[in-house]
Coordinates of C-alpha atoms in Angstrom, one line a residue:
M1270 CA -103.0 210.1 140.4
N1271 CA -102.4 207.7 138.7
F1272 CA -103.1 210.0 136.0
I1273 CA -100.5 212.0 137.2
K1274 CA -97.8 209.1 136.9
S1275 CA -99.2 208.4 133.4
E1276 CA -98.7 212.1 132.4
L1277 CA -94.8 212.2 134.1
F1278 CA -94.2 208.7 132.6
L1279 CA -95.5 210.2 129.1
V1280 CA -93.2 213.3 129.5
L1281 CA -90.3 211.3 130.7
C1282 CA -90.3 209.1 127.2
L1283 CA -91.0 211.9 125.1
F1284 CA -87.6 213.5 126.8
C1285 CA -86.1 210.4 126.2
L1286 CA -86.9 209.5 122.5
L1287 CA -85.8 213.9 121.8
N1288 CA -82.7 213.2 123.4
S1289 CA -82.0 209.9 121.8
C1290 CA -82.7 211.7 118.5
A1291 CA -80.9 214.6 119.0
T1292 CA -77.7 211.8 119.8
K1293 CA -77.9 210.7 116.7
E1294 CA -78.4 213.7 115.0
E1295 CA -75.1 214.8 116.2
E1296 CA -73.9 211.3 115.9
H1297 CA -74.5 211.6 112.5
F1298 CA -73.4 215.5 111.9
N1299 CA -70.3 215.3 113.6
S1300 CA -69.2 212.2 110.4
I1301 CA -66.9 213.6 108.4
P1302 CA -65.3 212.1 104.6
K1303 CA -62.2 210.1 105.0
L1304 CA -59.7 210.6 102.3
S1305 CA -57.6 208.3 100.6
I1306 CA -55.0 207.8 97.3
Q1307 CA -56.0 205.4 94.4
E1308 CA -52.5 203.5 94.3
I1309 CA -49.5 204.5 91.5
D1310 CA -46.8 202.7 90.5
F1311 CA -44.9 206.0 89.9
L1312 CA -45.4 209.4 88.2
R1313 CA -44.1 210.3 84.3
G1314 CA -44.8 213.4 82.7
N1315 CA -48.5 214.8 82.8
S1316 CA -49.8 212.3 85.6
V1317 CA -53.3 212.3 87.7
I1318 CA -54.0 212.2 91.0
K1319 CA -56.6 210.6 91.9
I1320 CA -58.4 210.5 95.6
N1321 CA -61.1 208.6 96.4
T1322 CA -63.8 210.0 99.5
S1323 CA -65.8 207.7 101.5
G1324 CA -67.9 207.4 105.0
S1325 CA -71.2 209.2 105.2
W1326 CA -72.1 212.7 106.3
K1327 CA -75.1 215.3 107.0
N1328 CA -76.3 216.6 103.4
S1329 CA -75.5 220.0 104.6
L1330 CA -72.0 218.7 104.4
R1331 CA -69.9 218.7 101.1
I1332 CA -66.8 219.2 100.3
K1333 CA -66.1 222.1 98.5
E1334 CA -62.9 221.0 96.3
I1335 CA -59.4 219.4 97.2
E1336 CA -55.7 220.9 96.7
L1337 CA -53.4 218.7 95.9
F1338 CA -49.7 220.5 97.4
N1339 CA -46.0 219.8 97.4
G1340 CA -45.1 221.3 100.6
T1341 CA -46.4 225.3 100.3
E1342 CA -46.4 224.7 96.1
S1343 CA -50.2 223.7 95.4
L1344 CA -50.0 221.3 92.2
G1345 CA -53.5 221.8 91.7
K1346 CA -57.1 221.4 92.7
Q1347 CA -60.4 220.2 91.7
S1348 CA -63.9 220.6 92.8
K1349 CA -65.8 217.9 91.0
N1350 CA -66.1 214.3 91.4
I1351 CA -67.1 211.0 89.5
S1352 CA -68.6 208.7 92.2
G1353 CA -66.6 210.2 94.8
I1354 CA -63.4 210.6 93.3
Y1355 CA -61.5 213.6 92.7
S1356 CA -58.7 213.6 89.9
I1357 CA -56.1 216.4 89.8
P1358 CA -53.9 216.3 86.6
F1359 CA -50.4 218.2 87.1
D1360 CA -47.1 217.5 85.5
S1361 CA -44.7 215.6 87.7
K1362 CA -41.8 216.7 86.4
I1363 CA -42.2 219.9 88.2
L1364 CA -41.3 217.3 90.9
P1365 CA -38.0 216.4 91.4
E1366 CA -36.9 212.8 91.1
G1367 CA -37.5 210.0 93.2
I1368 CA -40.0 209.8 96.6
N1369 CA -41.9 212.8 97.1
Q1370 CA -44.2 213.3 100.1
L1371 CA -47.8 214.7 98.8
T1372 CA -50.3 216.2 100.8
A1373 CA -53.8 216.4 99.3
V1374 CA -55.9 219.2 101.3
A1375 CA -60.0 218.9 101.3
I1376 CA -62.1 222.0 102.5
L1377 CA -65.3 221.1 103.9
E1378 CA -68.2 223.6 103.8
G1379 CA -72.0 223.4 105.2
V1380 CA -71.4 222.9 108.8
S1381 CA -70.0 226.4 110.5
S1382 CA -69.9 224.3 114.3
L1383 CA -67.2 221.8 112.9
K1384 CA -63.8 222.3 114.5
E1385 CA -62.0 222.2 111.7
N1386 CA -63.2 222.7 107.9
S1387 CA -60.3 220.9 106.1
I1388 CA -59.1 216.9 106.2
T1389 CA -55.9 216.6 105.6
I1390 CA -53.7 213.4 104.2
D1391 CA -50.2 212.6 103.2
F1392 CA -48.9 210.0 101.2
D1393 CA -45.9 209.3 99.3
V1394 CA -45.5 208.9 95.3
E1395 CA -42.2 208.3 93.5
V1396 CA -41.5 210.2 90.3
D1397 CA -39.4 208.5 87.5
N1398 CA -39.2 210.6 84.5
Y1399 CA -35.5 210.6 83.7
I1400 CA -32.8 207.8 83.4
P1401 CA -30.0 208.3 85.9
N1402 CA -27.8 211.3 85.5
I1403 CA -25.3 211.7 82.8
F1404 CA -22.3 213.5 83.5
I1405 CA -19.7 215.0 80.6
E1406 CA -16.4 216.6 82.4
N1407 CA -15.6 219.6 80.4
G1408 CA -13.1 219.3 77.9
Y1409 CA -13.6 215.5 77.8
I1410 CA -14.5 215.4 74.4
E1411 CA -12.1 217.7 73.5
S1412 CA -9.2 215.0 75.0
K1413 CA -10.7 212.7 73.0
N1414 CA -8.8 214.3 69.9
R1415 CA -5.9 213.1 70.3
S1416 CA -2.7 212.0 68.7
N1417 CA -0.2 209.0 69.8
K1418 CA 3.1 208.5 68.4
F1419 CA 4.9 205.1 69.5
S1420 CA 8.5 203.9 68.3
L1421 CA 8.4 200.0 66.7
G1422 CA 11.9 198.6 68.7
D1423 CA 14.9 200.6 68.9
K1424 CA 14.0 204.2 68.5
S1425 CA 17.1 204.7 66.8
S1426 CA 15.6 202.6 63.9
G1427 CA 13.5 205.5 62.5
N1428 CA 10.6 203.0 62.7
Y1429 CA 7.5 204.0 63.8
V1430 CA 3.5 204.6 64.1
E1431 CA 1.5 207.6 64.5
T1432 CA -2.1 208.0 64.8
F1433 CA -4.0 211.1 64.5
I1434 CA -7.7 210.9 66.5
S1435 CA -10.0 213.7 65.5
N1436 CA -13.7 214.9 64.8
Y1437 CA -15.1 212.8 68.2
T1438 CA -19.0 213.3 68.6
I1439 CA -20.7 212.0 71.2
N1440 CA -24.4 211.5 71.6
F1441 CA -27.0 209.8 73.3
V1442 CA -30.5 208.4 72.4
L1443 CA -32.9 205.9 74.7
L1444 CA -34.4 202.5 73.2
N1445 CA -37.3 200.6 74.6
K1446 CA -36.5 197.1 76.0
Y1447 CA -37.0 195.5 72.3
G1448 CA -35.1 198.0 70.7
D1449 CA -37.0 200.5 69.6
V1450 CA -35.5 204.0 69.5
I1451 CA -38.1 206.3 71.7
S1452 CA -36.1 209.6 72.4
E1453 CA -35.0 212.1 70.6
V1454 CA -30.7 212.3 69.9
S1455 CA -29.4 214.3 73.0
P1456 CA -25.5 215.8 71.8
S1457 CA -22.8 215.7 74.4
K1458 CA -23.3 219.2 74.8
S1459 CA -26.7 218.7 77.0
F1460 CA -24.5 216.9 79.6
V1461 CA -21.4 219.1 79.4
G1462 CA -20.7 220.6 83.3
T1463 CA -23.7 219.4 85.0
P1464 CA -25.0 216.3 85.6
K1465 CA -28.7 215.9 83.8
G1466 CA -30.6 212.8 83.0
L1467 CA -32.0 211.8 79.8
L1468 CA -36.1 212.6 79.4
I1469 CA -38.3 209.2 79.6
P1470 CA -41.2 209.9 76.7
E1471 CA -44.6 210.3 78.6
K1472 CA -46.4 207.0 77.2
S1473 CA -43.3 204.6 78.2
T1474 CA -44.8 202.8 80.8
D1475 CA -41.8 200.5 81.3
R1476 CA -38.6 200.9 83.8
N1477 CA -36.3 198.8 81.8
F1478 CA -34.8 200.7 78.9
F1479 CA -30.5 200.9 77.0
L1480 CA -29.4 203.8 76.9
S1481 CA -27.6 204.0 73.6
T1482 CA -24.3 206.0 73.5
L1483 CA -23.4 206.7 69.5
T1484 CA -19.3 207.9 69.3
H1485 CA -17.4 209.5 65.9
Y1486 CA -14.4 209.6 65.1
L1487 CA -11.9 209.9 62.6
I1488 CA -8.6 208.2 62.7
K1489 CA -5.5 208.1 60.4
T1490 CA -2.7 206.0 60.9
K1491 CA 1.0 206.8 59.3
R1492 CA 3.0 203.8 59.7
V1493 CA 6.9 204.0 59.1
F1494 CA 9.1 200.5 58.7
N1495 CA 12.4 200.5 57.1
G1496 CA 11.8 203.5 55.1
E1497 CA 8.1 202.6 53.4
T1498 CA 5.6 204.7 55.1
I1499 CA 1.8 203.5 54.9
T1500 CA -0.7 205.9 56.0
T1501 CA -4.9 204.5 56.5
S1502 CA -7.7 206.9 57.5
E1503 CA -11.1 204.7 59.6
V1504 CA -13.8 206.6 60.4
I1505 CA -15.3 204.7 63.2
E1506 CA -18.5 204.8 65.0
N1507 CA -19.6 202.6 67.1
I1508 CA -23.0 202.3 69.4
D1509 CA -23.1 201.0 72.5
S1510 CA -26.1 200.0 74.3
K1511 CA -26.4 199.4 78.0
E1512 CA -29.5 197.9 79.7
I1513 CA -31.0 200.3 82.6
V1514 CA -33.0 200.7 85.3
S1515 CA -34.9 204.0 85.1
N1516 CA -34.8 204.6 88.9
A1517 CA -31.4 203.3 89.2
V1518 CA -29.2 205.7 91.4
V1519 CA -26.0 205.2 89.6
G1520 CA -25.6 207.5 86.5
F1521 CA -22.8 207.6 83.5
N1522 CA -19.9 209.5 84.3
Y1523 CA -17.9 210.9 81.3
E1524 CA -14.3 211.8 83.1
I1525 CA -11.0 213.0 81.2
K1526 CA -8.8 209.8 81.8
K1527 CA -5.6 210.3 83.0
P1528 CA -2.8 208.3 81.3
K1529 CA -2.7 204.5 82.5
T1530 CA 1.3 205.7 82.6
D1531 CA 1.2 209.4 84.9
L1532 CA 3.9 209.9 86.7
N1533 CA 2.9 208.2 89.3
D1534 CA 2.4 205.3 87.5
L1535 CA 6.4 205.1 86.0
I1536 CA 9.4 203.6 87.5
T1537 CA 13.4 204.3 85.8
V1538 CA 15.0 201.0 84.9
T1539 CA 18.6 200.3 83.0
V1540 CA 19.1 197.2 81.5
G1541 CA 22.7 196.2 80.3
Y1542 CA 24.4 193.7 78.6
P1543 CA 28.0 192.8 77.5
L1544 CA 29.2 195.6 74.7
E1545 CA 30.5 193.0 72.6
L1546 CA 27.4 191.5 72.1
D1547 CA 26.2 194.8 71.2
K1548 CA 26.7 194.9 67.2
E1549 CA 25.2 190.9 66.9
V1550 CA 21.8 191.2 69.1
E1551 CA 18.5 192.6 68.4
N1552 CA 16.7 194.2 71.2
D1553 CA 13.0 194.4 71.8
F1554 CA 11.4 196.4 74.6
N1555 CA 9.0 198.8 75.8
S1556 CA 9.8 202.1 77.0
I1557 CA 7.4 205.4 77.7
G1558 CA 8.8 208.1 76.2
D1559 CA 12.1 208.5 75.8
F1560 CA 15.3 206.2 76.4
T1561 CA 18.6 206.7 76.5
K1562 CA 21.5 204.3 75.3
E1563 CA 24.8 204.5 76.3
E1564 CA 28.2 202.5 76.7
K1565 CA 30.6 202.4 80.2
Y1566 CA 32.4 199.8 82.1
N1567 CA 32.7 197.6 78.9
H1568 CA 28.5 197.5 78.6
V1569 CA 25.6 199.1 76.6
Y1570 CA 23.0 200.5 79.2
Y1571 CA 19.3 201.4 77.9
T1572 CA 17.9 203.7 80.7
M1573 CA 14.1 203.8 80.3
K1574 CA 10.7 204.6 81.9
V1575 CA 8.4 201.8 82.1
K1576 CA 5.4 201.1 83.6
K1577 CA 5.4 199.9 87.1
R1578 CA 3.5 196.7 88.7
S1579 CA -0.5 198.1 89.3
A1580 CA -3.8 196.8 89.4
K1581 CA -4.5 199.5 86.8
D1582 CA -2.9 197.4 83.8
K1583 CA -2.4 194.3 83.8
W1584 CA 0.2 194.4 80.8
L1585 CA 3.9 194.8 82.0
N1586 CA 6.7 196.0 80.0
H1587 CA 10.2 194.0 78.9
F1588 CA 13.5 193.8 77.5
Y1589 CA 14.0 191.4 75.0
S1590 CA 17.7 190.5 73.9
K1591 CA 18.7 188.4 70.6
R1592 CA 21.7 187.1 69.6
E1593 CA 22.3 186.0 66.1
D1594 CA 22.8 182.3 66.8
G1595 CA 19.0 182.3 68.3
S1596 CA 20.0 182.9 71.8
Y1597 CA 18.2 185.4 73.8
A1598 CA 17.4 186.9 77.3
F1599 CA 14.1 188.0 78.5
I1600 CA 12.9 190.0 81.3
V1601 CA 10.4 191.5 82.8
T1602 CA 11.4 195.4 83.1
S1603 CA 8.6 196.6 85.4
L1604 CA 9.7 194.0 88.0
I1605 CA 13.0 196.0 88.3
N1606 CA 13.1 198.5 91.3
N1607 CA 12.6 202.3 90.5
Q1608 CA 16.3 203.6 90.1
D1609 CA 17.9 199.6 89.9
T1610 CA 19.8 198.3 86.9
L1611 CA 19.7 194.7 86.2
V1612 CA 22.8 193.9 84.0
I1613 CA 22.3 190.6 81.5
K1614 CA 25.7 188.7 81.4
K1615 CA 26.6 186.6 78.7
S1616 CA 25.8 182.8 80.5
D1617 CA 22.4 184.4 81.1
Y1618 CA 21.4 184.5 77.2
T1619 CA 19.9 180.6 76.5
M1620 CA 18.5 178.9 73.8
N1621 CA 16.3 176.8 76.0
T1622 CA 12.5 177.5 75.2
S1623 CA 9.2 175.4 76.2
S1624 CA 7.3 175.1 73.1
Q1625 CA 4.3 173.9 71.2
I1626 CA 3.3 172.8 67.7
I1627 CA 0.0 173.3 66.5
T1628 CA -0.9 172.2 62.9
F1629 CA -3.7 174.0 61.0
N1630 CA -6.7 172.7 60.3
N1631 CA -6.9 172.1 56.4
S1632 CA -10.5 172.0 56.3
S1633 CA -12.4 174.3 53.6
S1634 CA -15.2 175.3 56.0
L1635 CA -13.5 175.5 59.4
S1636 CA -10.1 177.7 59.9
E1637 CA -8.5 178.6 62.9
M1638 CA -6.5 181.6 64.8
Y1639 CA -4.0 181.4 67.6
T1640 CA -3.5 184.2 70.2
Y1641 CA -0.8 184.0 73.3
Y1642 CA 1.4 185.4 76.0
G1643 CA 1.9 184.7 79.8
Q1644 CA 0.6 185.0 82.5
I1645 CA 3.2 185.9 85.9
S1646 CA -0.1 185.3 89.4
S1647 CA 0.5 186.1 92.3
E1648 CA -1.7 185.9 95.7
L1649 CA -2.7 189.1 94.9
D1650 CA -3.2 190.2 91.4
T1651 CA -2.2 188.5 88.3
F1652 CA -0.1 190.5 85.1
N1653 CA 0.3 189.4 81.9
I1654 CA 3.5 190.1 79.8
G1655 CA 4.6 189.2 76.1
N1656 CA 7.4 186.1 76.7
I1657 CA 5.4 183.9 73.8
V1658 CA 6.5 184.2 70.3
S1659 CA 5.8 182.3 67.2
S1660 CA 7.3 181.5 63.8
I1661 CA 4.8 179.3 61.1
N1662 CA 5.3 177.8 57.9
N1663 CA 2.5 176.5 56.1
K1664 CA 1.3 173.9 58.2
N1665 CA 2.0 174.1 61.5
M1666 CA 3.0 177.4 64.0
I1667 CA 5.6 177.1 66.6
L1668 CA 5.2 178.8 69.6
S1669 CA 8.3 179.3 72.0
G1670 CA 7.6 180.0 76.0
L1671 CA 10.7 182.4 76.8
K1672 CA 12.4 181.6 80.6
V1673 CA 11.8 185.1 82.2
L1674 CA 15.2 185.6 84.1
N1675 CA 13.5 188.1 87.2
A1676 CA 10.6 186.0 87.4
T1677 CA 8.6 182.7 88.1
Y1678 CA 5.7 181.0 88.1
I1679 CA 5.1 181.7 84.6
K1680 CA 1.5 180.2 83.3
S1681 CA 1.0 180.5 79.3
I1682 CA -2.2 181.6 78.1
I1683 CA -3.4 180.7 74.0
T1684 CA -6.6 181.2 72.9
K1685 CA -8.4 179.5 69.8
T1686 CA -10.8 181.0 67.4
C1687 CA -12.5 178.6 65.3
T1688 CA -14.9 180.1 62.6
S1689 CA -17.0 178.7 60.1
N1690 CA -19.6 180.0 57.8
N1691 CA -22.0 180.1 60.9
F1692 CA -20.0 180.5 63.8
I1693 CA -17.5 181.7 65.5
S1694 CA -16.4 180.3 68.8
K1695 CA -13.1 181.3 71.2
V1696 CA -11.9 178.3 73.9
R1697 CA -8.9 179.6 76.3
Y1698 CA -6.3 177.6 77.2
N1699 CA -4.6 177.9 80.4
G1700 CA -1.8 175.8 81.3
G1701 CA 2.0 175.9 83.0
K1702 CA 5.3 175.5 80.5
L1703 CA 3.7 175.1 77.1
P1704 CA 2.8 172.3 75.3
I1705 CA -0.2 172.3 77.3
D1706 CA -3.6 170.5 75.8
I1707 CA -5.1 172.0 73.1
S1708 CA -7.3 169.5 71.7
K1709 CA -11.1 171.0 73.8
E1710 CA -13.6 171.5 71.1
P1711 CA -15.3 174.6 70.5
Y1712 CA -17.9 175.8 72.8
L1713 CA -20.9 175.9 71.1
D1714 CA -23.9 174.5 73.3
N1715 CA -24.8 177.4 75.1
V1716 CA -27.0 178.5 72.1
N1717 CA -30.8 176.7 72.4
T1718 CA -31.9 178.6 69.2
I1719 CA -31.0 180.4 66.6
D1720 CA -33.1 181.7 63.4
Y1721 CA -31.1 183.0 60.9
N1722 CA -34.3 184.1 58.5
S1723 CA -36.0 186.3 61.3
T1724 CA -35.3 189.9 61.8
K1725 CA -35.2 189.0 65.4
V1726 CA -32.2 186.6 66.7
S1727 CA -32.8 185.1 70.1
S1728 CA -29.8 183.5 72.0
K1729 CA -30.3 182.2 75.5
L1730 CA -27.1 181.0 77.2
N1731 CA -27.4 177.5 79.3
I1732 CA -25.4 179.3 82.7
D1733 CA -26.7 179.9 86.2
K1734 CA -24.6 182.5 87.1
K1735 CA -25.7 185.1 89.3
N1736 CA -25.2 188.6 88.2
L1737 CA -24.1 187.4 84.6
N1738 CA -24.0 190.2 81.8
S1739 CA -23.5 189.4 78.5
Q1740 CA -23.2 191.3 75.2
I1741 CA -23.8 191.2 71.9
T1742 CA -21.7 192.7 69.2
I1743 CA -22.9 193.6 65.6
N1744 CA -19.7 195.0 63.3
F1745 CA -20.2 196.4 59.6
E1746 CA -17.4 197.7 58.0
N1747 CA -17.3 199.6 54.0
K1748 CA -14.4 201.0 52.6
E1749 CA -15.2 204.4 51.0
E1750 CA -13.6 206.5 48.6
G1751 CA -10.1 207.5 49.3
N1752 CA -9.4 204.4 51.0
V1753 CA -11.0 205.1 53.5
V1754 CA -12.7 202.1 55.7
H1755 CA -16.0 203.2 57.2
K1756 CA -16.8 201.0 60.4
L1757 CA -19.6 200.5 62.4
S1758 CA -20.0 198.8 65.9
H1759 CA -23.1 198.1 67.8
K1760 CA -22.4 196.8 71.4
I1761 CA -26.0 195.5 73.5
E1762 CA -25.0 194.9 77.2
Y1763 CA -27.9 193.3 79.1
H1764 CA -28.0 191.6 83.0
D1765 CA -30.4 188.9 82.0
N1766 CA -29.5 185.1 80.7
T1767 CA -31.9 185.8 77.9
L1768 CA -32.2 188.6 75.1
S1769 CA -35.3 187.1 73.6
D1770 CA -37.3 190.5 73.1
F1771 CA -34.8 192.5 72.1
N1772 CA -34.8 193.5 68.3
Y1773 CA -31.1 194.5 67.1
R1774 CA -32.1 195.2 63.3
T1775 CA -34.6 197.7 64.8
A1776 CA -32.3 199.2 67.1
L1777 CA -29.7 199.4 64.2
E1778 CA -31.7 200.2 61.2
N1779 CA -34.5 203.4 63.1
T1780 CA -34.6 206.6 61.2
S1781 CA -33.0 208.3 64.0
L1782 CA -29.9 206.3 64.4
N1783 CA -29.8 206.3 60.2
K1784 CA -29.0 209.9 60.5
L1785 CA -25.3 209.8 62.3
Y1786 CA -24.6 207.0 60.8
F1787 CA -24.9 204.9 57.5
D1788 CA -27.4 206.3 55.2
D1789 CA -27.7 202.4 53.5
L1790 CA -27.3 200.6 56.7
K1791 CA -30.4 198.3 56.1
S1792 CA -28.5 197.1 53.4
R1793 CA -25.4 196.4 55.3
Q1794 CA -24.9 192.6 56.5
V1795 CA -24.0 191.9 59.6
T1796 CA -20.7 190.2 60.1
G1797 CA -21.1 188.7 63.4
I1798 CA -23.3 189.0 66.6
T1799 CA -21.5 188.4 70.2
T1800 CA -22.2 187.1 73.7
V1801 CA -19.9 187.2 75.9
T1802 CA -19.4 184.8 79.1
E1803 CA -15.9 185.0 80.8
A1804 CA -15.0 182.0 82.7
L1805 CA -17.5 179.8 82.6
A1806 CA -16.6 176.6 82.8
S1807 CA -16.1 174.6 86.0
D1808 CA -12.3 173.5 84.4
P1809 CA -10.5 176.3 85.1
N1810 CA -8.0 175.1 82.2
Y1811 CA -10.0 175.8 79.9
I1812 CA -12.4 178.9 79.9
Y1813 CA -15.0 179.1 76.9
Y1814 CA -15.4 183.3 77.1
D1815 CA -16.8 184.2 73.7
Y1816 CA -19.5 183.1 71.3
Y1817 CA -20.2 184.6 68.0
L1818 CA -22.8 183.9 65.3
K1819 CA -22.7 185.3 61.9
L1820 CA -25.6 185.7 59.8

């Protein structure tokens, strides 16, 4: 009896042991690989997706291959691995820019009892092969070849300036953040009609670049004044390098601009004054297109089209009438209502002006130059007017602020430009009526260090201003055969407060750029470097807005 019990116990133990082993074998049997994707910042050019496998499974279970899909499109497959890592190379340019969802599918073999014979993992990757799209509207290049003619004063005088622009071209090239050219020059025809990005070289692993827009045109100017004709020709070449981030959303559009003064922006106004004054007055006025002059009711009337007050253009048109005795009348014609007439009475002519006497600096190492204009401010906007005139003698300049008949709250703006061998600095002074205090010294403290002997110039602005955009402008000028002046300007725009890494000479002297511009660009002397910072002073009457360096 005990023998039977022992035997039954032994059978029971063997059963449990076998059942336990079967369970463990089944658990091990059901263990399948786990897939994960090695992290990657973004894909550019020929890229590799690396897929990790992990876990433990029965020796008879194996991964036959892993295939990569974009939707239903196969991007490639791999059957071999190194230490459990499957690498699938493919050209990322076949994928659209931005975020893409891809799928990796591992095909399993060796165990027929599995419910599924594959493992799937979905994941997102960012594709970054092109800078934001460049779009050039059809006809844009052709619209740049144009002519303009402006009358100088009264049209009946026959005095005018006429300009002719021709041979306009535009090209694009990509620079890295140090100013090195890293792409081929792309002509404008590549981007006409259809938005298209500029391809980023595969070897470039950064996302910060400069897009250089290269423009070229010939401008001929004909100036006729008092019977004398002067004709000049200039070859203008500009390089505009803007700092960009490759995955930015906003691109670059080149569209045909409607004239600032199209029919919707023009008004027709009439200005009149007594006929008896016509032989002695000298009139200076702005007219868009032709104007008419007629005599009626013992008055002279000028009817003209002028710009209406608009946010599109900050400069307003005027009518300035001056008598032989120096009395004057000044009207802002853009402020007259459409189809209205404003008549200047004889009593409106005044000698009253606000004035400013400026004594020039006689220093041989420092020169000064002044620009000036008036401003009309309102709660909604600010507009500029040319109501400040000047007279100059050897030592002084006298600025005269003219009274405006049909406007009030006029502010005077004077800009002083100081130039020495090492710098040019501008200071803008805001004031009410002249005179205003222009004793403020040039603002020169916003540059920490300048290395004049290095090929790299570092300029750091001591300014803590959010979203500050600064720029450096380098200008070249050379007189060529036939009195043709060849001008090159390179403007570099950047968003940070420092540009210490940018090698501007490398950007200018690179062979790719030389092919389009001066053959001997390296021998040209840099005549100015500019950082521009608007409205940085806390005192609203003193706005330091330009800083240049001469090398």
